[in-house]
Tab-separated table of C-alpha atoms in Angstrom:
chain	number	residue	atom	x	y	z
E	321	MET	CA	90.805	167.137	84.896
E	322	PRO	CA	89.587	170.777	85.290
E	323	VAL	CA	89.513	172.881	82.148
E	324	VAL	CA	89.813	176.651	81.793
E	325	GLN	CA	87.387	177.926	79.150
E	326	HIS	CA	88.711	180.065	76.294
E	327	GLY	CA	87.438	181.386	73.001
E	328	PHE	CA	90.685	180.496	71.227
E	329	ASP	CA	92.471	177.288	70.332
E	330	LEU	CA	95.809	176.851	72.072
E	331	PHE	CA	96.587	173.612	70.269
E	332	GLN	CA	98.302	175.250	67.329
E	333	THR	CA	101.739	176.464	66.309
E	334	THR	CA	100.576	180.103	65.869
E	335	ILE	CA	100.083	180.622	69.589
E	336	LYS	CA	100.582	184.262	70.643
E	337	PRO	CA	101.994	185.587	73.943
E	338	PRO	CA	98.726	187.433	74.813
E	339	ALA	CA	96.847	184.120	74.649
E	340	ILE	CA	99.311	182.491	77.037
E	341	HIS	CA	99.149	185.496	79.357
E	342	ARG	CA	95.345	185.425	79.418
E	343	PHE	CA	95.260	181.706	80.181
E	344	LEU	CA	97.841	181.931	82.999
E	345	SER	CA	96.020	184.927	84.511
E	346	GLU	CA	92.774	182.953	84.661
E	347	VAL	CA	94.555	180.038	86.318
E	348	GLN	CA	96.045	182.468	88.830
E	349	GLN	CA	92.562	183.726	89.679
E	350	GLN	CA	91.365	180.167	90.288
E	351	SER	CA	94.430	179.494	92.421
E	352	VAL	CA	93.599	182.501	94.599
E	353	GLN	CA	89.967	181.422	94.913
E	354	ALA	CA	90.927	177.858	95.822
E	355	ASN	CA	93.728	179.086	98.115
E	356	GLN	CA	96.121	176.481	96.718
E	357	ALA	CA	98.648	176.187	93.925
E	358	GLN	CA	97.468	174.872	90.577
E	359	ILE	CA	99.341	173.504	87.572
E	360	ALA	CA	98.557	175.477	84.436
E	361	SER	CA	98.971	173.218	81.415
E	362	PHE	CA	98.623	173.726	77.675
E	363	SER	CA	100.048	172.174	74.511
E	364	VAL	CA	101.068	173.329	71.068
E	365	SER	CA	101.768	171.205	68.010
E	366	MET	CA	105.008	171.547	66.080
E	367	ALA	CA	106.931	169.861	63.302
E	368	GLU	CA	108.608	166.624	64.348
E	369	ILE	CA	111.460	167.140	66.831
E	370	ALA	CA	113.710	164.170	67.577
E	371	PRO	CA	113.847	163.479	71.336
E	372	TRP	CA	117.635	163.861	71.432
E	373	ALA	CA	117.259	167.241	69.686
E	374	VAL	CA	114.927	168.386	72.484
E	375	LEU	CA	117.563	167.464	75.052
E	376	ALA	CA	120.270	169.214	73.022
E	377	ALA	CA	118.169	172.384	72.633
E	378	LEU	CA	116.704	172.818	76.128
E	379	GLY	CA	118.591	170.450	78.422
E	380	GLN	CA	120.976	171.879	80.977
E	381	LYS	CA	123.578	169.962	82.951
E	382	HIS	CA	122.212	170.916	86.372
E	383	GLN	CA	118.572	170.332	85.517
E	384	ARG	CA	116.303	167.354	85.961
E	385	HIS	CA	115.339	165.522	82.815
E	386	PHE	CA	113.568	162.330	81.876
E	387	TYR	CA	114.053	160.867	78.393
E	388	TYR	CA	111.901	157.935	77.279
E	389	ASP	CA	112.111	156.663	73.692
E	390	PRO	CA	110.370	153.295	73.240
E	391	PRO	CA	110.454	151.288	70.009
E	392	GLN	CA	107.667	152.078	67.547
E	393	ALA	CA	105.822	154.401	69.929
E	394	GLN	CA	105.797	158.030	70.981
E	395	ALA	CA	108.992	159.347	72.550
E	396	MET	CA	108.794	161.721	75.513
E	397	VAL	CA	111.256	164.164	77.030
E	398	GLY	CA	110.495	166.009	80.273
E	399	LEU	CA	112.642	168.949	81.411
E	400	ASP	CA	112.853	170.879	84.677
E	401	VAL	CA	110.489	170.502	87.636
E	402	VAL	CA	107.053	171.890	88.448
E	403	VAL	CA	106.300	169.664	91.456
E	404	GLU	CA	108.234	166.685	92.809
E	405	CYS	CA	108.106	163.857	95.316
E	406	ILE	CA	111.082	162.230	97.040
E	407	ALA	CA	110.371	159.023	98.953
E	408	ALA	CA	112.385	156.275	100.624
E	409	GLY	CA	111.918	153.116	102.624
E	410	LYS	CA	109.459	150.238	102.362
E	411	SER	CA	106.541	152.583	101.654
E	412	ARG	CA	108.257	154.575	98.890
E	413	PHE	CA	105.881	153.416	96.129
E	414	ALA	CA	102.831	154.144	98.300
E	415	GLN	CA	104.196	157.625	99.094
E	416	ALA	CA	104.738	158.263	95.396
E	417	GLN	CA	101.236	157.065	94.538
E	418	ALA	CA	99.742	159.434	97.118
E	419	PHE	CA	101.665	162.295	95.506
E	420	VAL	CA	100.396	161.374	92.035
E	421	GLU	CA	96.797	161.160	93.236
E	422	THR	CA	97.082	164.542	94.962
E	423	TRP	CA	98.260	166.339	91.845
E	424	GLN	CA	96.276	164.452	89.188
E	425	GLY	CA	93.272	166.659	89.932
E	426	ARG	CA	95.188	169.933	90.107
E	427	PHE	CA	96.019	170.438	86.443
E	428	LEU	CA	94.108	173.300	84.882
E	429	CYS	CA	94.182	172.792	81.123
E	430	ALA	CA	93.277	175.138	78.309
E	431	ASP	CA	90.107	174.201	76.454
E	432	TRP	CA	90.732	173.440	72.806
E	433	ALA	CA	88.801	171.640	70.096
E	434	ALA	CA	86.895	168.611	71.372
E	435	ALA	CA	88.680	166.369	68.855
E	436	ASP	CA	91.969	167.062	70.620
E	437	ARG	CA	90.772	166.380	74.158
E	438	ALA	CA	91.946	162.767	74.153
E	439	GLN	CA	95.428	164.019	73.310
E	440	ARG	CA	95.127	166.708	75.955
E	441	ASP	CA	94.289	164.195	78.684
E	442	ARG	CA	97.372	162.173	77.762
E	443	SER	CA	99.641	165.219	77.624
E	444	ASN	CA	100.225	165.440	81.367
E	445	HIS	CA	102.681	162.944	82.789
E	446	PHE	CA	104.416	162.118	86.034
E	447	PHE	CA	107.927	160.810	85.334
E	448	CYS	CA	109.250	158.268	87.836
E	449	SER	CA	112.540	156.630	88.744
E	450	ALA	CA	113.458	154.315	91.597
E	451	THR	CA	116.721	152.862	92.820
E	452	PHE	CA	117.142	149.107	93.109
E	453	PHE	CA	117.173	149.196	96.902
E	454	ASP	CA	114.734	151.297	98.915
E	455	GLU	CA	117.355	153.281	100.839
E	456	ALA	CA	120.047	155.564	99.423
E	457	THR	CA	123.758	154.855	99.854
E	458	ALA	CA	126.671	157.266	99.416
E	459	PRO	CA	127.274	158.839	96.998
E	460	ALA	CA	123.513	159.285	96.572
E	461	TYR	CA	123.287	160.314	92.927
E	462	PHE	CA	119.610	159.317	92.784
E	463	GLU	CA	116.791	159.277	95.313
E	464	PRO	CA	115.231	155.913	96.300
E	465	MET	CA	112.004	157.148	94.674
E	466	TYR	CA	111.626	160.288	92.611
E	467	VAL	CA	108.518	161.522	90.799
E	468	PHE	CA	108.126	164.854	89.046
E	469	VAL	CA	105.941	166.831	86.674
E	470	PRO	CA	108.133	168.607	84.089
E	471	LYS	CA	107.891	172.262	83.114
E	472	VAL	CA	108.303	171.271	79.472
E	473	GLN	CA	107.334	167.960	77.924
E	474	VAL	CA	107.841	167.158	74.249
E	475	THR	CA	106.010	164.123	72.881
E	476	THR	CA	107.087	163.048	69.404
E	477	GLY	CA	105.234	160.686	67.098
E	478	LYS	CA	105.878	159.642	63.516
E	479	VAL	CA	105.103	162.977	61.821
E	480	SER	CA	104.766	165.679	64.480
E	481	SER	CA	105.548	166.702	68.052
E	482	ARG	CA	103.386	168.032	70.845
E	483	VAL	CA	104.936	170.458	73.323
E	484	THR	CA	103.241	170.660	76.708
E	485	PHE	CA	104.043	173.525	79.068
E	486	ASN	CA	103.293	173.094	82.773
E	487	ARG	CA	103.680	175.879	85.307
E	488	LEU	CA	102.895	175.992	89.018
E	489	VAL	CA	100.708	179.042	89.501
E	490	THR	CA	100.097	180.782	92.817
E	491	ALA	CA	98.957	184.249	93.855
E	492	THR	CA	102.550	185.525	93.598
E	493	THR	CA	103.501	184.004	90.208
E	494	ASP	CA	105.027	186.563	87.843
E	495	ILE	CA	102.888	185.983	84.744
E	496	HIS	CA	104.917	188.306	82.482
E	497	GLN	CA	108.189	186.524	83.291
E	498	THR	CA	106.568	183.103	82.852
E	499	VAL	CA	105.212	184.008	79.406
E	500	ALA	CA	108.617	185.316	78.287
E	501	GLN	CA	110.222	182.051	79.422
E	502	ILE	CA	107.708	179.955	77.489
E	503	VAL	CA	108.072	181.997	74.303
E	504	SER	CA	111.860	181.665	74.490
E	505	GLN	CA	111.616	177.881	74.865
E	506	LEU	CA	109.233	177.675	71.915
E	507	GLN	CA	111.746	179.529	69.779
E	508	GLN	CA	114.556	177.198	70.857
E	509	LEU	CA	112.447	174.143	70.032
E	510	ALA	CA	111.506	175.552	66.634
E	511	ALA	CA	115.215	175.871	65.842
E	512	ALA	CA	115.820	172.311	67.131
E	513	THR	CA	113.754	170.760	64.330
E	514	SER	CA	116.703	171.271	61.979
E	515	LEU	CA	119.398	169.774	64.215
E	516	GLY	CA	121.350	166.962	62.572
E	517	ILE	CA	122.723	163.770	64.076
E	518	ALA	CA	126.127	164.256	65.671
E	519	GLN	CA	129.005	162.306	64.203
E	520	PRO	CA	130.650	159.832	66.590
E	521	ALA	CA	133.939	160.992	68.047
E	522	SER	CA	136.787	158.497	67.815
E	523	ARG	CA	138.607	158.445	71.121
E	524	LYS	CA	140.609	156.172	73.349
E	525	VAL	CA	139.282	155.352	76.785
E	526	MET	CA	140.568	153.620	79.867
E	527	THR	CA	138.417	150.790	81.194
E	528	LYS	CA	138.488	148.814	84.398
E	529	GLY	CA	136.129	146.236	85.831
E	530	VAL	CA	134.747	142.687	86.099
E	531	ALA	CA	137.923	141.517	87.829
E	532	ASN	CA	136.252	139.474	90.591
E	533	PHE	CA	133.009	138.431	88.924
E	534	GLU	CA	133.874	134.742	88.541
E	535	LEU	CA	134.826	134.532	92.231
E	536	ALA	CA	131.486	136.059	93.216
E	537	VAL	CA	129.606	133.637	90.939
E	538	THR	CA	131.467	130.678	92.483
E	539	ALA	CA	130.560	131.830	95.997
E	540	VAL	CA	126.886	132.294	95.086
E	541	LEU	CA	126.779	128.901	93.339
E	542	ARG	CA	127.731	127.249	96.625
E	543	GLN	CA	124.613	128.788	98.198
E	544	VAL	CA	122.446	127.661	95.271
E	545	GLN	CA	123.844	124.130	95.334
E	546	ALA	CA	123.267	123.997	99.093
E	547	LYS	CA	119.580	124.782	98.378
E	548	ALA	CA	119.799	128.036	100.345
E	549	LEU	CA	118.050	129.712	97.399
E	550	HIS	CA	117.155	129.050	93.757
E	551	LYS	CA	118.595	131.997	91.876
E	552	VAL	CA	120.697	135.145	92.324
E	553	VAL	CA	121.281	137.798	89.685
E	554	LEU	CA	124.813	139.085	90.084
E	555	ALA	CA	125.975	142.230	88.338
E	556	ASP	CA	129.335	143.845	87.802
E	557	VAL	CA	130.533	147.155	86.452
E	558	MET	CA	133.019	148.499	83.954
E	559	ASP	CA	134.441	151.907	84.819
E	560	VAL	CA	135.376	154.097	81.866
E	561	VAL	CA	137.481	157.272	81.762
E	562	ALA	CA	137.430	159.317	78.553
E	563	PRO	CA	139.771	162.193	77.615
E	564	GLN	CA	136.794	164.578	77.441
E	565	ALA	CA	133.231	164.735	78.748
E	566	ILE	CA	131.036	161.945	77.409
E	567	ASP	CA	128.377	163.348	75.103
E	568	GLY	CA	125.081	162.054	76.490
E	569	VAL	CA	123.031	163.273	73.522
E	570	ARG	CA	125.242	161.479	71.004
E	571	SER	CA	125.184	158.353	73.178
E	572	LEU	CA	121.368	158.371	73.094
E	573	GLN	CA	121.428	158.719	69.308
E	574	THR	CA	123.779	155.745	69.021
E	575	LEU	CA	121.727	153.645	71.433
E	576	ARG	CA	118.623	154.255	69.336
E	577	GLN	CA	120.460	153.294	66.134
E	578	ASN	CA	122.041	150.187	67.671
E	579	HIS	CA	118.991	149.001	69.635
E	580	PRO	CA	115.841	149.604	67.573
E	581	ASP	CA	113.873	147.060	69.637
E	582	CYS	CA	114.706	148.595	73.041
E	583	THR	CA	113.484	151.563	75.056
E	584	VAL	CA	116.232	154.170	75.140
E	585	PHE	CA	116.198	156.240	78.325
E	586	SER	CA	118.063	158.927	80.232
E	587	VAL	CA	117.440	160.234	83.742
E	588	GLY	CA	119.212	163.446	84.732
E	589	ASN	CA	119.484	164.055	88.472
E	590	GLY	CA	119.953	167.838	88.416
E	591	GLN	CA	123.483	167.498	89.822
E	592	GLY	CA	125.286	166.851	86.537
E	593	GLN	CA	124.984	163.052	86.398
E	594	ALA	CA	122.742	161.083	84.036
E	595	PHE	CA	121.728	157.431	83.966
E	596	ILE	CA	121.220	156.219	80.398
E	597	GLY	CA	120.621	152.939	78.626
E	598	ALA	CA	118.611	150.811	76.200
E	599	SER	CA	116.305	148.405	78.001
E	600	PRO	CA	114.731	145.372	76.310
E	601	GLU	CA	112.604	144.639	79.391
E	602	ARG	CA	109.175	146.145	80.024
E	603	LEU	CA	108.243	145.842	83.683
E	604	LEU	CA	104.645	146.910	83.195
E	605	SER	CA	102.380	148.743	80.788
E	606	ILE	CA	98.838	149.862	81.584
E	607	ASN	CA	96.657	151.020	78.729
E	608	GLN	CA	92.920	151.561	79.139
E	609	GLY	CA	92.665	149.140	82.047
E	610	GLN	CA	94.801	146.365	80.534
E	611	LEU	CA	98.064	145.374	82.218
E	612	THR	CA	100.959	143.899	80.251
E	613	THR	CA	104.275	142.785	81.713
E	614	ASP	CA	107.237	140.804	80.387
E	615	ALA	CA	109.224	137.912	81.778
E	616	LEU	CA	112.715	138.188	80.311
E	617	ALA	CA	115.342	135.730	81.529
E	618	GLY	CA	117.625	133.209	79.899
E	619	SER	CA	120.111	134.635	77.405
E	620	ALA	CA	122.458	133.663	74.586
E	621	SER	CA	124.548	135.475	71.980
E	622	ARG	CA	123.541	135.917	68.329
E	623	GLY	CA	125.230	133.803	65.679
E	624	GLN	CA	127.574	135.154	63.010
E	625	THR	CA	125.609	133.389	60.255
E	626	PRO	CA	121.878	132.586	59.884
E	627	LYS	CA	122.613	128.894	60.412
E	628	ALA	CA	124.694	129.510	63.546
E	629	ASP	CA	122.089	131.951	64.834
E	630	ALA	CA	119.315	129.386	64.425
E	631	GLN	CA	121.384	126.735	66.203
E	632	ILE	CA	122.055	129.046	69.161
E	633	ALA	CA	118.371	129.962	69.313
E	634	GLN	CA	117.286	126.318	69.392
E	635	ALA	CA	119.882	125.532	72.060
E	636	LEU	CA	118.519	128.403	74.166
E	637	LEU	CA	114.911	127.250	73.740
E	638	HIS	CA	115.805	123.705	74.793
E	639	SER	CA	118.308	124.453	77.564
E	640	ASP	CA	117.068	123.071	80.891
E	641	LYS	CA	119.161	125.621	82.770
E	642	GLU	CA	117.905	128.637	80.778
E	643	ARG	CA	114.286	127.419	80.759
E	644	TYR	CA	114.378	126.969	84.522
E	645	GLU	CA	115.809	130.463	84.994
E	646	HIS	CA	113.034	131.846	82.800
E	647	GLN	CA	110.223	129.893	84.460
E	648	VAL	CA	111.236	131.215	87.871
E	649	VAL	CA	110.522	134.743	86.613
E	650	VAL	CA	107.194	133.789	85.031
E	651	ASP	CA	106.016	132.038	88.203
E	652	PHE	CA	106.958	135.034	90.328
E	653	ILE	CA	105.086	137.531	88.138
E	654	VAL	CA	101.981	135.341	88.023
E	655	GLU	CA	102.025	134.840	91.795
E	656	GLN	CA	102.402	138.571	92.478
E	657	LEU	CA	99.561	139.507	90.127
E	658	ARG	CA	97.301	136.889	91.662
E	659	SER	CA	98.064	138.309	95.112
E	660	LEU	CA	96.396	141.502	93.823
E	661	HIS	CA	93.401	139.370	92.757
E	662	LEU	CA	94.211	139.821	89.091
E	663	ILE	CA	93.853	137.020	86.535
E	664	PRO	CA	97.059	136.685	84.471
E	665	HIS	CA	97.119	135.235	80.957
E	666	TYR	CA	100.298	133.878	79.368
E	667	SER	CA	101.711	131.169	77.141
E	668	PRO	CA	103.072	128.066	78.900
E	669	THR	CA	106.158	128.101	76.667
E	670	PRO	CA	108.466	131.084	76.070
E	671	ASN	CA	109.332	132.601	72.725
E	672	LEU	CA	112.518	134.379	71.660
E	673	LEU	CA	113.252	138.082	71.870
E	674	GLN	CA	116.113	138.509	69.416
E	675	LEU	CA	118.103	141.729	69.675
E	676	LEU	CA	121.125	142.858	67.704
E	677	HIS	CA	123.813	141.218	69.849
E	678	ILE	CA	121.855	138.999	72.242
E	679	GLN	CA	118.667	136.937	72.440
E	680	HIS	CA	116.442	136.139	75.415
E	681	LEU	CA	113.667	133.796	76.414
E	682	HIS	CA	110.550	135.950	76.619
E	683	THR	CA	106.994	135.524	77.914
E	684	THR	CA	104.306	138.224	77.814
E	685	VAL	CA	101.853	138.227	80.734
E	686	THR	CA	98.600	140.195	80.535
E	687	ALA	CA	95.754	140.860	82.960
E	688	PRO	CA	92.643	143.050	82.989
E	689	LEU	CA	92.836	145.457	85.933
E	690	LYS	CA	89.155	145.124	86.767
E	691	SER	CA	89.199	142.015	88.915
E	692	PRO	CA	86.001	139.876	88.824
E	693	TYR	CA	86.815	138.747	92.365
E	694	LEU	CA	86.826	142.269	93.731
E	695	ALA	CA	84.088	143.507	91.443
E	696	SER	CA	81.775	140.894	92.934
E	697	LYS	CA	82.350	142.463	96.351
E	698	LEU	CA	81.582	145.963	95.125
E	699	THR	CA	78.430	147.562	93.838
E	700	SER	CA	78.181	147.841	90.069
E	701	GLU	CA	78.486	151.630	90.350
E	702	ILE	CA	81.937	151.456	91.887
E	703	SER	CA	84.875	151.375	89.519
E	704	PHE	CA	87.697	149.342	91.036
E	705	LYS	CA	91.176	150.456	90.066
E	706	ILE	CA	94.628	149.209	91.049
E	707	SER	CA	97.259	151.926	90.840
E	708	PRO	CA	100.379	151.416	88.682
E	709	LEU	CA	102.706	152.018	91.623
E	710	GLU	CA	100.856	149.443	93.732
E	711	ILE	CA	101.608	146.863	91.050
E	712	LEU	CA	105.168	148.133	90.762
E	713	ALA	CA	105.703	147.618	94.493
E	714	LYS	CA	104.681	143.984	94.065
E	715	LEU	CA	106.817	143.296	90.996
E	716	HIS	CA	110.094	145.045	91.857
E	717	PRO	CA	112.567	143.478	91.939
E	718	THR	CA	111.625	140.487	89.806
E	719	PRO	CA	113.757	137.320	89.784
E	720	ALA	CA	115.091	138.513	86.411
E	721	VAL	CA	117.143	141.160	88.224
E	722	ALA	CA	117.293	139.910	91.845
E	723	GLY	CA	116.625	136.224	92.423
E	724	VAL	CA	114.473	133.744	94.372
E	725	PRO	CA	113.686	133.960	97.233
E	726	ARG	CA	113.832	137.721	96.753
E	727	GLU	CA	115.005	138.733	100.237
E	728	ALA	CA	117.770	136.120	100.394
E	729	ALA	CA	118.936	137.014	96.904
E	730	CYS	CA	119.107	140.717	97.756
E	731	ARG	CA	121.227	139.949	100.807
E	732	LEU	CA	123.721	138.064	98.630
E	733	ILE	CA	123.730	140.886	96.088
E	734	ARG	CA	124.687	143.353	98.807
E	735	GLN	CA	127.333	140.950	100.075
E	736	HIS	CA	129.031	140.198	96.746
E	737	GLU	CA	128.595	143.384	94.693
E	738	ALA	CA	131.189	145.977	95.701
E	739	PHE	CA	129.231	148.889	94.189
E	740	ASP	CA	125.872	150.604	94.490
E	741	ARG	CA	123.304	149.612	91.864
E	742	THR	CA	121.558	153.024	92.072
E	743	LEU	CA	119.015	152.951	89.171
E	744	TYR	CA	120.484	149.815	87.605
E	745	ALA	CA	117.846	147.055	87.219
E	746	ALA	CA	115.198	149.299	88.794
E	747	PRO	CA	111.917	150.756	87.459
E	748	LEU	CA	111.929	153.834	85.187
E	749	GLY	CA	108.792	155.165	83.534
E	750	TRP	CA	105.721	157.356	83.565
E	751	ILE	CA	102.102	157.672	84.681
E	752	ASP	CA	99.616	159.945	82.962
E	753	THR	CA	96.658	161.741	84.515
E	754	GLU	CA	94.296	159.040	83.230
E	755	GLY	CA	96.158	156.247	85.044
E	756	ASN	CA	97.869	154.800	81.969
E	757	SER	CA	101.535	154.039	82.513
E	758	GLU	CA	104.635	152.282	81.311
E	759	PHE	CA	107.792	151.227	83.137
E	760	VAL	CA	110.924	149.485	81.944
E	761	VAL	CA	113.750	147.901	83.914
E	762	GLY	CA	116.927	150.011	83.874
E	763	ILE	CA	119.266	147.375	82.460
E	764	ARG	CA	121.856	147.704	79.649
E	765	SER	CA	122.668	150.964	81.376
E	766	ALA	CA	125.397	153.360	82.462
E	767	LEU	CA	125.919	156.232	84.873
E	768	ILE	CA	127.568	159.189	83.109
E	769	ASN	CA	129.484	161.681	85.213
E	770	GLY	CA	131.513	164.092	83.076
E	771	CYS	CA	134.519	162.232	81.629
E	772	GLU	CA	133.648	159.120	83.616
E	773	ALA	CA	131.048	156.431	83.101
E	774	ARG	CA	130.105	153.312	85.029
E	775	LEU	CA	128.564	150.561	82.904
E	776	TYR	CA	126.349	147.871	84.491
E	777	ALA	CA	125.516	144.320	83.428
E	778	GLY	CA	124.248	141.233	85.201
E	779	ALA	CA	123.610	137.511	84.778
E	780	GLY	CA	121.291	135.053	86.491
E	781	ILE	CA	123.048	132.408	88.588
E	782	VAL	CA	121.138	129.135	89.019
E	783	ALA	CA	122.049	125.469	89.410
E	784	GLY	CA	124.084	124.568	86.333
E	785	SER	CA	125.592	128.014	85.872
E	786	GLU	CA	129.268	128.101	84.908
E	787	PRO	CA	131.312	131.093	86.126
E	788	ALA	CA	133.261	131.440	82.862
E	789	LYS	CA	130.071	131.471	80.760
E	790	GLU	CA	128.369	133.990	83.046
E	791	LEU	CA	131.430	136.227	82.780
E	792	ALA	CA	131.287	135.984	78.988
E	793	GLU	CA	127.604	136.994	79.064
E	794	ILE	CA	128.150	140.193	81.046
E	795	LYS	CA	131.247	141.082	79.009
E	796	LEU	CA	129.100	140.885	75.863
E	797	LYS	CA	126.493	143.188	77.431
E	798	LEU	CA	129.138	145.643	78.665
E	799	GLN	CA	130.959	145.812	75.338
E	800	THR	CA	127.717	146.537	73.486
E	801	LEU	CA	127.014	149.436	75.822
E	802	LEU	CA	130.599	150.696	75.664
E	803	ASN	CA	130.365	150.951	71.877
E	804	ALA	CA	127.467	153.389	72.219
E	805	LEU	CA	129.240	155.629	74.737
E	806	VAL	CA	132.609	156.009	73.040
């Protein structure tokens, strides 16, 4: 990543407008010399700012945002757009990867103390969202594949926050106006550190949904029993109408409180709609060349007492139906990783992921990204690297959210679901300029549109599934999400 040399340290809270102006002017000169736009990027440290407070302070209804708050890790909020990529069709992940690779080398970063350079390299992120299917349907609230670099990114750890400003700089960029904008946003963020948690508003809502789910499950079961396919994940929706606009910031606060073991997310489309949720399912994580992914399938409720909870857990662990549903997902992930010549490692038996209201069978699969098979075909000087989006294209959709065989399951989903999944059960996440990344699956989620919300939930249908029990499972998931929204 290119670095602009300076005799001052930008990684501090006492940053002055002249320093910003000088840095942006130097980037502008390099842009003119290179005859192409560059992304000027620098960071400042601040007192801890809660991610929801960032959204409350700087977020605007008709502005892109990406909100990513994983459990026990740094939260990130990206606002507004510097550069973006919109892709569709079978090659959408490849198109997005080409965009990322083009811009990864066009960040010009301020040079600060060497001790902070590792943080600097991880400051620049591409935020990504994809719809479940690779083509948009009306109304197209979200693009089939969308990747963007934010103008402002706030990364919050346990004791402090790091604010990264990115600006596209060309020969015609108004440096004075850009500096004034940045200073104003810094002031707004400084005030946001004292924002309190909003109190929940008690209100009555109208709900409608899941009327035909059992009929759809019965129809799909006929296909499964006829051996046409092994598994289909059917979803349904609950439509909610509130007397006033649903407060997305408060909903994110509640999701974090209610789901401490999940990744809380929000994707704003710049048109006034936002897709939010709390996902327990990591699709992939890449950290320093190590890939981790989760197989999450097979579910049961939590018990009202410790004894009842333990009994339900044991029944889940020993259920032939649930174990089969889970193993289908594990086998798929392993097969897809091996097709990339990776060597997956995993336990032959699942463990339990126990959340507040529900528990799942869970298997972690890991793999080093440097494949011995491919390395043997390359010279030792060549560093082989598989891109995150290449892996994503192989994994999405997994049997945990689609079925097996994948193509047949997706056809039945289109046939029996009378709604568009949009971002539901699809990948949401980030890639940094060093190639590290993390994506979750957009489940336990809702589309917010003013006073209206559409809540999504699904269940895996395999041999042995009972329509009434599958309906009870998605009602449990929908009610949990509804409690956070209203």
